Amino acid sequence: MQMSETKLHDTEISPEAPIARGTVTRRGFLKASGLLMGVLGTSSAFLSLAPSRAWALELAVLSDSQGKALMAFSQTLYPHATLDDAAYALVVKALDNSAADKATLKMLDEGVRTLDLLTGGSFLGANAQTRLAAARAMEGTPFFGACRGTTVNNLYNNPIAFAHFGYQGSAWEHGGYKHRGFDDLIWLPNPPESASPAKD
Amino acid sequence: MANKFDYSDAAVVVVIGSGAGGGTLANELCQRGVKVVLLEAGKRESSATFVNDEWASFGQLAWLDKRTTSGSWRVAKDFGGLPAWICKTVGGSTVHWAGASLRIQPHEFKARTTYGDVPGTSLQDWPLDYEELAPYYARAEDKMGVTRTNDIPGLPGNNNFKVFYNGAKKVGYSASTGHMAINSRPRADRASCLQLGFCFQGCKSGAKWSTLYTEVPAAERTGNLDLRTQAHAAQIEHDASGKVTGVVYFDADGKRQRQRARAVCVAGNSIETPRLLLMSASSRFKDGLANSSGQVGRNYQRHLTGSVYAEMPEPVHMYRGTTMAGIISEEARFDTSRGFAGGYELETLSLGLPFMPAFLDPGAWGPEYASALDNYRFMAGLWIVGEDMPQATNRVSLHASERDQWGLPVPNVHYDDHPNDIAMRTHAFSRGRALYEAVGAKRVHYTPPYPSTHNLGTCRMSANARDGVVNKHGQAHDIKNLFISDGSQFTTGAAENPTLTIVSLAIRQAEFIAEQMTQRNI
């Protein structure tokens, strides 16, 4: 809900989009500007759901290096050590979408350059502490706001994140949780019937 | 679709807004044979079109027209363009609400008398008392199917409730799954709760009461309702005698229309309702309609709110099941030994993973914040609903220069916390912490208020015309065929979730309006 920072409706981004269905050789046939790719970790909670361990994300506007730097910046803002890079790639995809606007592209480009300057030439090459210091120095800028807001709205709103953090997403098609664990907590005593009657 | 009633039909009652107040009032009037044109700014969704997806649903249902904020409240900093989280859709915020249905307590109707002269407040007693409203509360509870009334069993508690209940017991509170307008058994042609966990996103099973699939279709079956969706009211017009004559609105095609009316009832929620009265200023009513008191838009109340989220030692999965079926009412008493007037309810609450990072601590980032989110599955949560103090300077006003998509001045919502509000929130946070720590919480988070869901008081009821906008029937002191039919009428906010009271007032108001029409007073 960061209305001033990013568009509210980034939800058109399909969570499945960055998970490549095949190889990445289509790149030459597309007008993609940059490309992010990776492999799902073998311990990824999402692995059983994904069609393939390899994933690739084509960028329409941003370059490879811009995409990688923005992904690393997103990881600096909201570091989850064991969350797959593919989830962060969704943030970059959303930023890439917003960069269709020239002023936004300019802001992102300048922001990445500033990050590099703040980290002695290469944000990607810097260690976690140096990256964090650079992020702190950028706080309050439109670039920081756009990256933070886009991360908040996208990083946690996809099946990769759902599996990682233990959230089950849409419940309707599964009949809700009435017979699927809404009251399965057993490490505390069950409340009495007067406080919590049995389900029908 | 052709209108059922002509634009020039001056016999209709125009109701603006189809939520708890407007939707109920429209149906109650239609049942009495009154012809109603119901103007709703949003589209008509249904249980079939609702989505179990927090951000997508927010885009589908929320009122996202431009608004501005000012004042020292944290919402202005975190959500400057979104002071309120309410709906623009048929059913209004009854699509989004969580279902808690509590009666205002007798002493809360007499807030000024009970609390005394609290400096800096505009406290007043309501011009009606509990006994007068009690029969209407009973009718509303039956209509809405409130659990633990009318022999309806309570809801089964979910995991979040289990933590809440056990913590409550350890610190000396009693908790139950409360009075909820959510079917625990099939009732009134609606199924029982499936524990979907998406109460805020529109109930896909229809177990939760909403005017969308109760009052509105019931009104349609009478043949007396003309529901016009995507109809955005812009101005209420009046004649030389000062009576209102109709409503100008923008229709779904953006065309300006004028609907004549015998009476107009405004139920646009407490931001849009005063905005419409202020936008309807004329050479006769220079400060806006029904505003001889200068009170239109003032005394904006929002409940003090706040949430406590706790990282528990074992998994909770709080998102499973009803979003809010768990209530502790002990702190809703009047007891100034706690350092504040008024009281608060504690109610279970959960947010899904997509919303959590945006709300747990808005704007926060970095390793520590991320580590809290890592423990999402261990989190339990509760919401604080407490009475905030009315202040004349907390107000909805028209922005001097900002305009919306229709070229109309956008509303600005100004709010400053009163010291009483801060004292109460501090107390409630610490009680929430104690509750969760009593059952082993490892880390506790105090979450600041979300954009307001309980918007109240901006056209308040008063015994005396100089102190408020409407009388105890919601009838404007200044204009006898103009009514306020939503939470704007509330003289004070009380500690309870407002929907049950809004519905009760609407049932009572419909009786009054029908009677006044029969007697040819309006």
XYZ file of C-alpha atoms in Angstrom:
722
model
C 0.000 0.000 0.000
C 2.911 2.344 -0.678
C 0.833 4.610 -2.836
C 3.456 7.262 -3.246
C 6.184 4.805 -4.010
C 4.832 2.367 -6.505
C 1.696 1.392 -8.317
C -0.750 -0.607 -6.292
C -1.587 -3.047 -8.973
C 1.535 -4.950 -9.609
C -0.426 -8.121 -9.156
C -0.831 -8.709 -12.873
C 2.619 -10.197 -12.756
C 2.102 -13.879 -12.947
C 3.948 -15.670 -10.198
C 4.850 -18.362 -12.703
C 6.295 -15.932 -15.211
C 9.958 -16.093 -14.283
C 10.078 -19.849 -14.075
C 11.340 -20.852 -17.462
C 9.446 -23.613 -19.140
C 12.430 -24.624 -21.231
C 15.834 -23.269 -22.014
C 16.866 -19.685 -22.296
C 17.925 -19.806 -25.921
C 14.850 -17.891 -27.011
C 16.634 -14.774 -25.942
C 18.001 -14.010 -29.344
C 14.517 -14.010 -30.823
C 13.071 -11.587 -28.321
C 13.670 -7.942 -27.859
C 14.592 -8.505 -24.262
C 17.077 -6.007 -23.022
C 18.456 -7.988 -20.118
C 18.185 -11.436 -18.675
C 18.267 -12.798 -15.155
C 18.622 -16.494 -14.578
C 19.202 -18.915 -11.805
C 18.529 -22.301 -10.333
C 16.157 -23.109 -7.516
C 17.951 -24.333 -4.417
C 17.738 -28.059 -3.789
C 16.141 -27.311 -0.425
C 13.642 -24.887 -1.901
C 10.150 -25.402 -0.536
C 8.940 -24.390 -3.964
C 10.880 -27.079 -5.796
C 8.092 -29.634 -5.790
C 5.775 -27.085 -7.437
C 8.107 -25.788 -10.100
C 8.227 -27.280 -13.567
C 11.994 -27.035 -13.668
C 14.848 -26.089 -11.370
C 16.145 -23.566 -13.855
C 14.487 -20.222 -14.168
C 15.041 -17.221 -16.366
C 13.568 -13.779 -16.444
C 13.661 -11.618 -19.531
C 13.825 -7.899 -18.951
C 12.167 -5.562 -21.406
C 13.956 -2.367 -20.489
C 16.584 -2.902 -17.841
C 20.007 -4.304 -18.706
C 21.535 -7.447 -17.210
C 23.735 -5.435 -14.878
C 20.931 -3.127 -13.792
C 18.709 -6.130 -13.154
C 21.358 -7.885 -11.083
C 22.108 -4.760 -9.053
C 18.417 -4.155 -8.345
C 17.979 -7.768 -7.320
C 20.877 -7.439 -4.908
C 19.425 -4.180 -3.576
C 16.085 -5.857 -2.976
C 17.922 -8.633 -1.116
C 19.682 -6.011 0.984
C 16.387 -4.378 1.934
C 14.561 -7.612 2.792
C 17.191 -10.309 3.309
C 15.827 -13.818 3.612
C 18.872 -16.095 3.470
C 17.112 -19.199 2.209
C 14.486 -17.600 -0.017
C 15.123 -18.431 -3.663
C 16.542 -15.720 -5.914
C 13.607 -16.408 -8.207
C 11.325 -14.589 -5.733
C 13.594 -11.537 -5.837
C 13.613 -11.767 -9.625
C 9.875 -11.052 -9.470
C 10.676 -7.731 -7.814
C 13.068 -6.923 -10.635
C 10.376 -7.863 -13.136
C 8.003 -5.392 -11.487
C 10.680 -2.692 -11.542
C 11.335 -3.511 -15.199
C 7.632 -3.013 -15.902
C 7.672 0.350 -14.168
C 10.777 1.320 -16.171
C 8.656 1.478 -19.308
C 8.162 4.999 -18.033
C 11.257 6.943 -19.080
C 11.461 9.047 -15.933
C 11.335 5.893 -13.819
C 14.025 4.256 -15.935
C 16.235 7.296 -15.436
C 15.647 7.184 -11.686
C 16.511 3.473 -11.516
C 19.584 3.940 -13.687
C 20.863 6.802 -11.560
C 20.024 4.892 -8.404
C 22.097 1.906 -9.474
C 25.004 4.204 -10.382
C 24.763 5.833 -6.951
C 24.792 2.423 -5.276
C 27.961 1.588 -7.187
C 29.566 4.868 -6.159
C 28.636 4.321 -2.513
C 30.248 0.887 -2.534
C 33.539 1.753 -4.120
C 32.557 1.027 -7.705
C 30.419 -2.104 -7.616
C 27.375 -2.706 -5.444
C 27.290 -6.292 -6.717
C 30.894 -6.805 -5.683
C 30.410 -5.370 -2.187
C 29.844 -7.415 0.949
C 26.572 -7.431 2.862
C 27.656 -4.803 5.392
C 28.797 -2.363 2.752
C 25.578 -2.901 0.822
C 23.523 -2.235 3.964
C 25.423 1.004 4.598
C 24.748 2.078 1.019
C 21.047 1.309 1.465
C 20.951 3.407 4.631
C 22.591 6.274 2.767
C 19.898 6.054 0.086
C 16.946 6.002 2.479
C 14.447 8.748 1.756
C 15.258 8.993 -1.952
C 12.609 8.228 -4.600
C 14.846 5.385 -5.800
C 14.886 3.812 -2.372
C 11.128 4.287 -2.017
C 10.425 2.675 -5.378
C 12.664 -0.311 -4.665
C 11.375 -0.794 -1.135
C 7.704 -0.421 -2.101
C 8.058 -2.722 -5.081
C 9.776 -5.321 -2.928
C 7.090 -5.163 -0.230
C 4.331 -5.542 -2.805
C 5.896 -8.310 -4.854
C 8.411 -10.352 -2.919
C 5.810 -11.911 -0.639
C 2.976 -12.266 -3.114
C 3.879 -15.343 -5.159
C 3.913 -19.132 -4.740
C 7.667 -19.218 -4.126
C 7.295 -16.941 -1.102
C 4.101 -18.705 0.020
C 5.912 -22.037 0.142
C 8.949 -20.515 1.813
C 7.159 -18.617 4.582
C 4.451 -21.200 5.199
C 1.397 -19.422 3.796
C -1.153 -21.368 1.808
C -2.618 -18.674 -0.425
C -6.050 -18.929 -1.952
C -8.213 -21.272 0.119
C -11.529 -21.256 -1.709
C -10.670 -23.908 -4.267
C -9.571 -26.200 -1.438
C -12.791 -25.790 0.544
C -11.218 -23.401 3.039
C -9.589 -24.656 6.222
C -12.698 -26.086 7.873
C -11.385 -29.591 7.238
C -7.822 -28.527 6.542
C -6.273 -27.414 9.780
C -7.885 -24.141 10.927
C -7.826 -25.534 14.497
C -4.936 -28.033 14.328
C -2.743 -26.285 16.889
C -1.920 -28.811 19.620
C 0.821 -27.154 21.681
C -1.754 -25.310 23.806
C -4.881 -26.717 25.485
C -8.103 -26.533 23.531
C -10.527 -23.838 24.746
C -13.741 -25.131 26.329
C -16.930 -25.512 24.318
C -18.362 -22.372 25.933
C -15.600 -20.240 24.414
C -15.212 -22.138 21.168
C -18.092 -24.419 20.164
C -17.506 -27.393 17.904
C -17.805 -26.826 14.169
C -21.009 -27.925 12.477
C -29.675 -0.859 -18.360
C -32.744 1.342 -18.277
C -33.613 2.928 -14.973
C -36.666 1.544 -13.175
C -37.710 4.999 -12.056
C -37.543 8.208 -14.085
C -34.995 10.892 -13.345
C -37.946 13.220 -12.948
C -39.812 10.981 -10.498
C -39.962 13.181 -7.429
C -41.693 10.488 -5.380
C -38.585 8.369 -4.858
C -36.278 8.403 -1.901
C -32.640 8.556 -3.000
C -30.222 6.617 -0.829
C -26.527 7.249 -1.477
C -24.339 4.260 -0.625
C -25.256 0.578 -0.344
C -23.273 -0.472 2.734
C -24.381 -1.263 6.276
C -26.388 1.963 6.581
C -27.570 2.649 3.033
C -28.118 -0.960 1.970
C -30.147 -1.728 5.087
C -32.132 1.493 4.922
C -32.951 0.970 1.240
C -34.273 -2.513 1.919
C -36.278 -1.477 4.978
C -37.866 1.350 2.982
C -38.628 -0.923 0.016
C -40.258 -3.459 2.362
C -42.572 -0.631 3.469
C -43.552 0.143 -0.112
C -41.324 3.160 -0.568
C -39.703 3.558 -3.996
C -35.932 3.869 -3.617
C -33.170 4.873 -6.007
C -29.955 3.508 -4.535
C -26.833 5.195 -5.882
C -23.655 3.181 -5.455
C -20.313 4.553 -6.612
C -18.800 1.109 -7.119
C -19.481 -1.933 -9.254
C -21.458 -5.008 -8.328
C -19.287 -7.962 -7.417
C -20.423 -11.284 -5.976
C -19.128 -14.223 -3.999
C -18.188 -15.707 -7.372
C -16.023 -12.751 -8.391
C -14.282 -12.228 -5.048
C -10.677 -13.413 -4.976
C -8.636 -15.013 -2.190
C -5.717 -12.733 -3.010
C -5.029 -9.769 -0.752
C -3.559 -7.271 -3.204
C -5.827 -8.208 -6.107
C -8.861 -7.978 -3.832
C -7.710 -4.623 -2.547
C -7.689 -3.394 -6.130
C -11.123 -4.884 -6.721
C -12.923 -3.562 -3.647
C -11.163 -0.647 -1.976
C -12.089 3.009 -2.360
C -8.982 4.301 -4.122
C -10.166 7.716 -5.284
C -7.749 10.461 -4.448
C -7.724 11.607 -0.826
C -5.250 13.592 1.228
C -4.311 13.549 4.903
C -2.909 15.937 7.467
C -2.240 15.920 11.185
C 0.105 14.064 13.472
C -1.496 10.597 13.230
C 0.839 7.964 11.876
C -1.543 6.970 9.074
C -0.755 10.321 7.414
C 2.906 9.338 7.269
C 2.498 5.682 6.304
C -0.526 5.894 4.010
C -0.832 9.554 3.105
C -3.132 8.970 0.127
C -5.177 6.310 1.848
C -6.627 7.539 5.152
C -9.313 4.852 5.134
C -9.520 1.230 4.083
C -13.147 1.117 2.996
C -14.909 -0.136 -0.082
C -16.283 1.182 -3.346
C -18.548 -1.653 -4.369
C -22.154 -2.759 -3.914
C -22.392 -3.696 -0.242
C -19.846 -1.037 0.688
C -17.634 -1.978 3.577
C -19.924 -4.845 4.625
C -18.024 -6.691 1.896
C -14.742 -6.058 3.709
C -15.760 -6.079 7.381
C -14.784 -8.975 9.630
C -18.217 -9.501 11.170
C -17.791 -8.459 14.824
C -21.248 -7.398 16.021
C -21.191 -5.796 19.457
C -23.754 -3.533 21.072
C -22.597 -0.157 22.350
C -22.771 -0.249 26.154
C -25.391 1.848 27.990
C -22.841 4.154 29.624
C -21.129 4.816 26.291
C -24.274 6.520 24.962
C -23.729 9.004 27.798
C -20.048 9.660 27.156
C -19.989 13.301 28.266
C -21.868 12.510 31.469
C -19.790 9.414 32.197
C -16.329 10.698 31.280
C -16.854 14.281 32.422
C -15.082 17.228 30.886
C -12.052 15.733 29.194
C -9.990 18.743 28.040
C -9.593 19.132 24.305
C -12.548 16.947 23.410
C -15.982 17.711 22.005
C -17.615 14.879 23.954
C -21.404 14.795 24.097
C -24.101 12.387 25.154
C -26.034 10.746 22.366
C -29.574 12.097 22.018
C -30.843 8.527 22.369
C -30.056 5.918 24.946
C -29.436 2.206 25.038
C -33.009 1.305 26.013
C -34.360 3.163 23.012
C -32.047 1.357 20.616
C -32.220 -2.086 22.275
C -35.229 -3.383 20.302
C -33.505 -2.390 17.072
C -30.304 -4.097 18.156
C -32.373 -7.252 18.601
C -33.827 -6.923 15.090
C -30.408 -6.260 13.602
C -28.918 -9.311 15.323
C -31.681 -11.481 13.928
C -31.354 -9.969 10.463
C -27.585 -10.403 10.416
C -27.519 -13.782 12.137
C -25.185 -12.769 14.953
C -23.680 -15.726 16.810
C -24.621 -16.212 20.464
C -27.937 -14.419 19.852
C -31.206 -15.956 18.624
C -29.971 -19.438 19.640
C -27.167 -19.295 17.054
C -24.065 -21.140 18.332
C -20.717 -19.407 18.472
C -18.109 -20.024 15.797
C -15.430 -22.635 16.366
C -12.144 -20.987 17.285
C -9.173 -21.202 14.944
C -5.477 -21.531 15.819
C -5.118 -17.782 16.307
C -8.012 -17.985 18.775
C -6.387 -20.832 20.677
C -3.327 -18.686 21.374
C -5.542 -15.694 22.225
C -7.758 -17.741 24.541
C -4.910 -19.347 26.454
C -3.044 -16.059 26.829
C -6.233 -14.344 27.983
C -6.826 -16.968 30.628
C -3.266 -16.654 31.941
C -3.575 -12.877 32.418
C -7.062 -13.028 33.885
C -9.300 -12.253 30.951
C -12.065 -14.363 29.513
C -12.204 -14.766 25.757
C -14.693 -16.343 23.401
C -15.298 -16.446 19.683
C -17.709 -13.614 20.320
C -20.708 -12.169 18.570
C -20.070 -12.487 14.863
C -22.392 -11.973 11.889
C -20.933 -15.103 10.322
C -23.026 -18.229 10.048
C -21.871 -21.011 12.364
C -24.794 -22.999 10.973
C -26.647 -22.538 7.676
C -29.156 -19.741 8.161
C -31.241 -17.370 6.038
C -30.335 -19.165 2.804
C -26.644 -18.711 3.491
C -24.152 -21.486 4.181
C -21.992 -21.881 7.256
C -18.426 -20.638 7.509
C -15.783 -22.619 5.608
C -12.934 -21.024 7.580
C -11.503 -19.549 4.386
C -9.430 -16.912 6.147
C -10.332 -14.195 3.635
C -13.079 -12.299 5.498
C -11.560 -8.955 4.416
C -11.559 -9.922 0.744
C -15.307 -10.519 0.389
C -16.696 -13.790 1.728
C -16.737 -16.333 -1.081
C -19.022 -18.689 0.850
C -21.513 -15.966 1.756
C -21.426 -17.038 5.417
C -20.535 -13.523 6.524
C -23.400 -11.041 6.435
C -23.109 -8.349 3.777
C -25.809 -6.113 2.322
C -24.511 -7.248 -1.086
C -26.280 -10.597 -0.898
C -28.908 -9.979 1.808
C -30.469 -6.524 1.942
C -29.892 -5.474 -1.663
C -31.467 -8.540 -3.329
C -34.277 -8.533 -0.759
C -35.004 -4.946 -1.733
C -34.870 -5.860 -5.416
C -37.479 -8.587 -4.890
C -39.992 -5.993 -3.701
C -39.895 -4.257 -7.079
C -39.322 -0.974 -5.279
C -35.562 -0.710 -5.731
C -33.656 0.954 -8.544
C -29.990 0.190 -7.865
C -27.635 2.254 -9.998
C -24.028 1.156 -9.818
C -20.973 3.258 -10.689
C -23.114 6.257 -9.840
C -20.982 8.833 -8.051
C -22.965 11.493 -6.192
C -21.644 15.000 -6.727
C -24.237 17.357 -5.271
C -27.518 17.441 -3.389
C -29.810 20.173 -4.652
C -32.483 22.138 -2.816
C -35.356 24.490 -3.595
C -36.124 28.006 -2.449
C -37.798 26.696 0.696
C -34.588 24.897 1.676
C -35.877 21.358 1.135
C -33.719 19.013 -0.868
C -35.061 18.179 -4.335
C -32.629 15.680 -5.812
C -29.133 14.475 -6.394
C -26.703 15.209 -9.217
C -24.376 12.314 -9.950
C -21.959 10.992 -12.534
C -23.173 7.729 -14.066
C -21.148 4.742 -15.287
C -20.443 6.552 -18.558
C -19.255 9.641 -16.749
C -22.396 11.528 -17.738
C -23.919 13.996 -15.312
C -27.421 12.981 -14.252
C -30.012 14.558 -11.980
C -32.377 12.351 -9.979
C -35.337 14.114 -8.358
C -36.217 12.973 -4.856
C -38.793 13.319 -2.114
C -36.063 12.742 0.446
C -32.316 12.092 0.314
C -30.436 9.756 2.674
C -26.643 9.930 2.669
C -24.662 6.839 3.612
C -21.314 7.228 1.905
C -19.219 6.437 5.003
C -17.848 9.191 7.224
C -15.480 10.696 4.686
C -17.700 10.857 1.595
C -20.870 11.796 3.508
C -19.614 15.114 4.899
C -17.724 15.701 1.654
C -20.992 15.533 -0.282
C -22.726 17.943 2.103
C -19.804 20.357 1.847
C -19.721 20.061 -1.972
C -23.446 20.891 -2.010
C -22.887 24.428 -0.734
C -25.161 26.958 -2.379
C -25.898 30.666 -2.164
C -28.385 29.834 0.575
C -26.192 27.311 2.399
C -22.766 28.838 1.923
C -20.977 26.447 4.306
C -22.599 23.337 2.885
C -25.901 21.582 3.434
C -27.128 20.959 6.967
C -24.158 22.855 8.321
C -25.612 25.774 10.283
C -23.837 24.283 13.309
C -20.481 24.227 11.526
C -20.183 20.597 12.644
C -20.274 18.902 9.214
C -16.969 17.077 8.806
C -15.866 17.718 12.401
C -15.411 15.259 15.275
C -13.986 12.654 12.918
C -13.374 9.472 14.909
C -11.685 6.268 13.771
C -11.247 4.119 16.873
C -7.748 4.347 18.216
C -6.709 0.923 16.899
C -3.363 -0.763 16.780
C -2.365 -4.419 16.546
C -0.125 -6.739 18.468
C 1.605 -9.539 16.568
C 3.590 -12.112 18.491
C 6.126 -14.666 17.304
C 5.149 -17.805 19.177
C 7.413 -20.785 19.970
C 5.430 -23.195 17.792
C 3.570 -22.752 14.481
C 0.196 -20.982 14.539
C -0.800 -20.407 10.900
C -3.057 -17.581 12.037
C -4.322 -16.944 8.510
C -6.354 -20.137 8.550
C -9.993 -19.532 9.353
C -12.083 -16.551 10.392
C -10.043 -13.369 10.436
C -11.591 -12.031 13.658
C -13.527 -14.591 15.700
C -12.066 -13.935 19.139
C -13.053 -11.175 21.540
C -11.988 -10.009 24.998
C -14.305 -7.328 26.417
C -12.978 -6.823 29.948
C -11.073 -3.677 29.000
C -14.147 -2.102 27.397
C -15.358 -1.062 30.836
C -15.345 2.471 32.195
C -12.485 2.661 34.682
C -10.360 5.787 34.846
C -7.898 4.138 37.230
C -6.191 2.904 34.051
C -5.367 6.511 33.189
C -7.911 7.126 30.456
C -11.611 7.490 29.824
C -13.426 5.007 27.613
C -12.424 1.429 26.948
C -11.265 -0.990 24.296
C -11.982 -4.431 22.910
C -9.262 -6.911 21.991
C -10.098 -9.019 18.937
C -8.148 -11.686 17.101
C -6.817 -10.551 13.753
C -4.604 -11.942 11.049
C -3.068 -10.701 7.852
C -1.956 -12.891 5.005
C 1.688 -13.058 3.997
C 1.289 -10.594 1.080
C -0.049 -7.842 3.371
C 2.108 -8.513 6.400
C 5.315 -6.714 5.295
C 3.291 -3.636 4.311
C 1.527 -3.363 7.667
C 3.536 -4.994 10.475
C 5.676 -1.870 10.691
C 4.949 0.287 7.643
C 8.103 1.533 5.988
C 10.388 -0.781 7.948
C 13.170 -2.710 6.189
C 16.454 -4.406 6.932
C 17.669 -7.640 8.474
C 15.746 -7.411 11.750
C 12.423 -6.688 10.048
C 13.055 -9.471 7.561
C 13.747 -11.864 10.431
C 10.301 -11.148 11.879
C 8.722 -11.985 8.531
C 10.748 -15.191 8.490
C 8.614 -16.235 11.463
C 5.297 -15.560 9.755
C 3.981 -19.063 10.350
C 4.619 -18.673 14.113
C 2.711 -15.402 14.400
C -0.477 -14.784 16.355
C -2.272 -11.455 16.195
C -4.877 -9.258 17.798
C -6.461 -5.898 17.047
C -7.255 -3.115 19.489
C -10.615 -1.398 18.997
C -10.894 1.458 21.463
C -12.915 4.615 21.838
C -10.999 7.635 20.550
C -11.967 11.050 21.795
C -13.978 13.329 19.496
C -12.152 16.559 18.723
C -13.614 19.422 16.711
C -10.328 19.864 14.871
C -10.226 16.238 13.664
C -12.167 16.748 10.507
C -12.941 15.979 6.920
C -12.736 19.081 4.739
C -12.542 19.875 1.049
C -9.040 20.256 -0.333
C -8.367 23.758 -1.611
C -6.854 22.690 -4.917
C -6.714 18.894 -5.412
C -9.458 17.482 -7.659
C -10.698 13.934 -8.320
C -11.538 12.250 -11.641
C -14.831 14.174 -11.797
C -13.178 17.518 -11.110
C -14.619 17.524 -7.582
C -12.562 18.694 -4.603
C -10.943 15.741 -2.856
C -11.519 15.226 0.853
C -8.698 15.894 3.277
C -8.745 13.911 6.503
C -7.065 15.625 9.420
C -6.417 13.736 12.625
C -4.355 14.209 15.750
C -4.323 11.638 18.518
C -5.708 12.953 21.815
C -3.588 12.249 24.929
C -6.409 9.943 26.071
C -6.057 7.965 22.839
C -2.306 7.603 23.313
C -2.717 6.514 26.938
C -5.297 3.914 25.932
C -3.221 2.572 23.042
C -0.147 2.306 25.266
C -2.185 0.386 27.834
C -3.682 -1.913 25.228
C -0.304 -2.644 23.625
C 1.129 -3.660 26.991
C -1.872 -5.895 27.749
C -1.484 -7.538 24.371
C 2.176 -8.137 25.065
C 1.388 -9.632 28.479
C -1.214 -11.908 26.927
C 1.163 -13.345 24.351
C 4.182 -13.522 26.644
C 2.072 -15.526 29.095
C 1.958 -18.292 26.492
C 5.590 -18.074 25.468
C 5.872 -15.337 22.829
C 9.473 -14.886 21.735
C 9.096 -11.450 20.175
C 6.149 -9.056 20.224
C 5.413 -6.324 17.689
C 3.296 -3.222 18.245
C 1.728 -2.475 14.889
C 0.497 1.093 14.364
C -3.009 1.812 13.058
C -3.961 0.625 9.588
C -5.858 3.033 7.336
C -9.156 3.605 9.134
C -11.916 1.051 8.767
C -14.192 2.542 11.439
C -14.883 6.072 10.262
C -17.337 7.869 12.502
C -18.847 11.075 13.783
C -18.542 13.619 10.958
C -22.290 14.439 10.904
C -23.060 13.705 14.488
C -26.392 13.386 16.264
C -27.184 15.977 18.866
C -30.128 16.946 21.018
C -29.499 20.586 20.231
C -29.183 21.835 16.645
C -26.193 24.014 17.444
C -24.112 21.016 18.607
C -24.480 18.629 15.723
C -25.830 17.912 12.264
C -28.734 15.496 12.779
C -31.305 14.612 15.411
C -31.754 11.202 17.017
C -33.391 9.861 13.851
C -30.523 10.925 11.651
C -32.671 13.714 10.239
C -30.786 16.920 9.483
C -31.565 19.641 12.003
C -31.657 22.159 9.161
C -33.452 20.230 6.390
C -36.269 17.857 7.271
C -36.105 15.701 4.129
C -32.342 15.135 4.354
C -31.020 12.194 6.396
C -27.635 10.809 7.385
C -27.742 7.013 7.457
C -24.233 5.790 8.213
C -21.629 5.912 10.979
C -21.272 9.672 10.445
C -24.235 10.015 12.802
C -22.383 8.613 15.797
C -22.118 11.193 18.558
C -19.213 9.291 20.042
C -17.392 6.186 18.846
C -17.731 3.834 21.845
C -15.409 0.820 22.035
C -17.374 -1.523 19.815
C -17.121 -2.277 16.106
C -19.756 0.036 14.621
C -21.601 -2.030 12.012
C -24.282 -3.527 14.273
C -25.168 -0.058 15.543
C -25.228 1.386 12.012
C -27.646 -1.364 10.935
C -29.814 -0.881 14.040
C -30.012 2.871 13.412
C -30.918 2.250 9.761
C -33.820 -0.046 10.708
C -35.052 2.580 13.140
C -34.582 5.394 10.640
C -36.579 3.556 7.973
C -39.540 3.373 10.353
C -39.223 7.080 11.038
C -38.954 8.066 7.371
C -41.927 5.899 6.351
C -43.966 7.410 9.178
C -42.969 10.954 8.223
C -43.942 10.236 4.608
C -47.323 8.833 5.679
C -47.922 11.904 7.786
C -46.885 14.102 4.844
C -44.231 15.779 6.963
C -41.716 15.098 4.230
